[in-house]
GROMACS .gro file of C-alpha atoms in nm:
model
  139
    1UNK     CA    1  -8.376   9.324 -14.742
    2UNK     CA    2  -8.449   8.967 -14.860
    3UNK     CA    3  -8.811   9.000 -14.747
    4UNK     CA    4  -8.859   9.326 -14.935
    5UNK     CA    5  -8.707   9.185 -15.254
    6UNK     CA    6  -8.923   8.870 -15.240
    7UNK     CA    7  -9.236   9.076 -15.168
    8UNK     CA    8  -9.162   9.314 -15.455
    9UNK     CA    9  -9.094   9.027 -15.696
   10UNK     CA   10  -9.405   8.842 -15.591
   11UNK     CA   11  -9.634   9.141 -15.617
   12UNK     CA   12  -9.487   9.241 -15.954
   13UNK     CA   13  -9.538   8.889 -16.090
   14UNK     CA   14  -9.888   8.845 -15.947
   15UNK     CA   15 -10.078   8.908 -16.272
   16UNK     CA   16  -9.855   8.664 -16.461
   17UNK     CA   17  -9.919   8.346 -16.264
   18UNK     CA   18 -10.237   8.135 -16.241
   19UNK     CA   19 -10.394   8.023 -15.915
   20UNK     CA   20 -10.265   7.694 -15.778
   21UNK     CA   21 -10.494   7.409 -15.874
   22UNK     CA   22 -10.427   7.219 -15.552
   23UNK     CA   23 -10.534   7.459 -15.280
   24UNK     CA   24 -10.616   7.309 -14.944
   25UNK     CA   25 -10.988   7.316 -14.863
   26UNK     CA   26 -11.054   7.662 -14.734
   27UNK     CA   27 -11.307   7.932 -14.667
   28UNK     CA   28 -11.271   8.271 -14.829
   29UNK     CA   29 -10.903   8.208 -14.915
   30UNK     CA   30 -10.703   8.223 -15.238
   31UNK     CA   31 -10.354   8.081 -15.298
   32UNK     CA   32 -10.168   8.205 -15.607
   33UNK     CA   33  -9.825   8.101 -15.735
   34UNK     CA   34  -9.648   8.432 -15.798
   35UNK     CA   35  -9.287   8.331 -15.862
   36UNK     CA   36  -9.087   8.023 -15.953
   37UNK     CA   37  -8.716   8.002 -16.027
   38UNK     CA   38  -8.459   7.722 -16.019
   39UNK     CA   39  -8.171   7.797 -15.784
   40UNK     CA   40  -7.856   7.810 -15.999
   41UNK     CA   41  -7.620   7.720 -15.716
   42UNK     CA   42  -7.835   7.441 -15.563
   43UNK     CA   43  -7.905   7.176 -15.829
   44UNK     CA   44  -8.251   7.023 -15.801
   45UNK     CA   45  -8.393   7.302 -15.584
   46UNK     CA   46  -8.621   7.591 -15.673
   47UNK     CA   47  -8.763   7.898 -15.506
   48UNK     CA   48  -9.142   7.910 -15.535
   49UNK     CA   49  -9.349   8.190 -15.385
   50UNK     CA   50  -9.721   8.188 -15.317
   51UNK     CA   51  -9.948   8.472 -15.219
   52UNK     CA   52 -10.215   8.364 -14.969
   53UNK     CA   53 -10.510   8.602 -14.948
   54UNK     CA   54 -10.776   8.564 -14.679
   55UNK     CA   55 -11.105   8.746 -14.681
   56UNK     CA   56 -11.260   8.839 -14.347
   57UNK     CA   57 -11.290   8.522 -14.139
   58UNK     CA   58 -11.105   8.322 -14.407
   59UNK     CA   59 -10.889   8.019 -14.337
   60UNK     CA   60 -10.705   7.728 -14.497
   61UNK     CA   61 -10.762   7.373 -14.374
   62UNK     CA   62 -10.488   7.204 -14.175
   63UNK     CA   63 -10.214   7.086 -14.410
   64UNK     CA   64  -9.854   6.992 -14.473
   65UNK     CA   65  -9.612   7.072 -14.753
   66UNK     CA   66  -9.366   6.855 -14.946
   67UNK     CA   67  -9.100   6.691 -14.728
   68UNK     CA   68  -8.835   6.889 -14.919
   69UNK     CA   69  -8.996   7.229 -14.845
   70UNK     CA   70  -8.840   7.495 -14.624
   71UNK     CA   71  -9.079   7.792 -14.604
   72UNK     CA   72  -9.031   8.153 -14.503
   73UNK     CA   73  -9.363   8.337 -14.467
   74UNK     CA   74  -9.425   8.706 -14.407
   75UNK     CA   75  -9.755   8.883 -14.344
   76UNK     CA   76  -9.809   9.160 -14.599
   77UNK     CA   77 -10.145   9.295 -14.481
   78UNK     CA   78 -10.370   9.250 -14.180
   79UNK     CA   79 -10.307   8.975 -13.927
   80UNK     CA   80 -10.275   8.598 -13.966
   81UNK     CA   81 -10.334   8.334 -13.699
   82UNK     CA   82 -10.095   8.041 -13.736
   83UNK     CA   83  -9.993   7.722 -13.560
   84UNK     CA   84  -9.700   7.529 -13.706
   85UNK     CA   85  -9.562   7.207 -13.560
   86UNK     CA   86  -9.544   7.196 -13.182
   87UNK     CA   87  -9.533   7.576 -13.145
   88UNK     CA   88  -9.820   7.759 -12.978
   89UNK     CA   89 -10.082   7.929 -13.193
   90UNK     CA   90  -9.978   8.288 -13.260
   91UNK     CA   91 -10.113   8.596 -13.437
   92UNK     CA   92  -9.869   8.758 -13.680
   93UNK     CA   93  -9.921   9.122 -13.783
   94UNK     CA   94  -9.820   9.286 -14.112
   95UNK     CA   95  -9.439   9.281 -14.127
   96UNK     CA   96  -9.405   8.974 -13.902
   97UNK     CA   97  -9.262   8.651 -14.038
   98UNK     CA   98  -9.226   8.285 -13.945
   99UNK     CA   99  -9.069   7.968 -14.086
  100UNK     CA  100  -9.190   7.616 -14.152
  101UNK     CA  101  -8.933   7.339 -14.146
  102UNK     CA  102  -8.953   7.035 -14.376
  103UNK     CA  103  -9.222   6.800 -14.247
  104UNK     CA  104  -9.396   7.056 -14.022
  105UNK     CA  105  -9.772   7.031 -13.983
  106UNK     CA  106  -9.960   7.360 -14.033
  107UNK     CA  107 -10.260   7.305 -13.804
  108UNK     CA  108 -10.395   7.663 -13.818
  109UNK     CA  109 -10.367   7.921 -14.095
  110UNK     CA  110 -10.637   8.187 -14.081
  111UNK     CA  111 -10.721   8.552 -14.100
  112UNK     CA  112 -10.720   8.685 -13.744
  113UNK     CA  113 -10.998   8.932 -13.833
  114UNK     CA  114 -11.363   8.878 -13.915
  115UNK     CA  115 -11.388   9.224 -14.074
  116UNK     CA  116 -11.061   9.297 -14.260
  117UNK     CA  117 -10.869   9.099 -14.526
  118UNK     CA  118 -10.517   8.964 -14.473
  119UNK     CA  119 -10.237   8.853 -14.705
  120UNK     CA  120  -9.915   8.663 -14.659
  121UNK     CA  121  -9.630   8.567 -14.888
  122UNK     CA  122  -9.486   8.218 -14.845
  123UNK     CA  123  -9.148   8.157 -15.009
  124UNK     CA  124  -9.058   7.790 -15.054
  125UNK     CA  125  -8.717   7.636 -15.116
  126UNK     CA  126  -8.830   7.300 -15.251
  127UNK     CA  127  -8.734   7.020 -15.488
  128UNK     CA  128  -8.775   7.155 -15.842
  129UNK     CA  129  -9.008   6.873 -15.946
  130UNK     CA  130  -9.262   6.941 -15.671
  131UNK     CA  131  -9.586   7.072 -15.816
  132UNK     CA  132  -9.824   7.018 -15.524
  133UNK     CA  133  -9.718   7.265 -15.255
  134UNK     CA  134 -10.017   7.223 -15.021
  135UNK     CA  135 -10.134   6.883 -14.898
  136UNK     CA  136 -10.459   6.895 -14.699
  137UNK     CA  137 -10.487   6.664 -14.399
  138UNK     CA  138 -10.676   6.343 -14.466
  139UNK     CA  139 -11.016   6.340 -14.301
   0.00000   0.00000   0.00000
């Protein structure tokens, strides 16, 4: 139920929110902030949702998120290849979800297809003051 509500809210708000200005280096990928709301019962924390859209063969560079961020991600369309923390790389299909704990390293985030697009919704619970949600690895 929570996933469906978040997806519906994010998709409904999509035209209202600009693209994030701090995307990780990527190929054929777009990250858009689609929802942001302070949590009334958790002072200092907000829910922020981003829609990640990958074209065929698209990917985001390896990255981390703010230390305060807990992330719940669900694949909305297609398939996404992901490797978070020490877990093995895995392909998630539409309807599958995964979490990222504070401090996790996201080594792989990519469309699993070279011919079809994919989309995922990442819902952050993060410190309200955080504005940079994606921090590319230093080269």
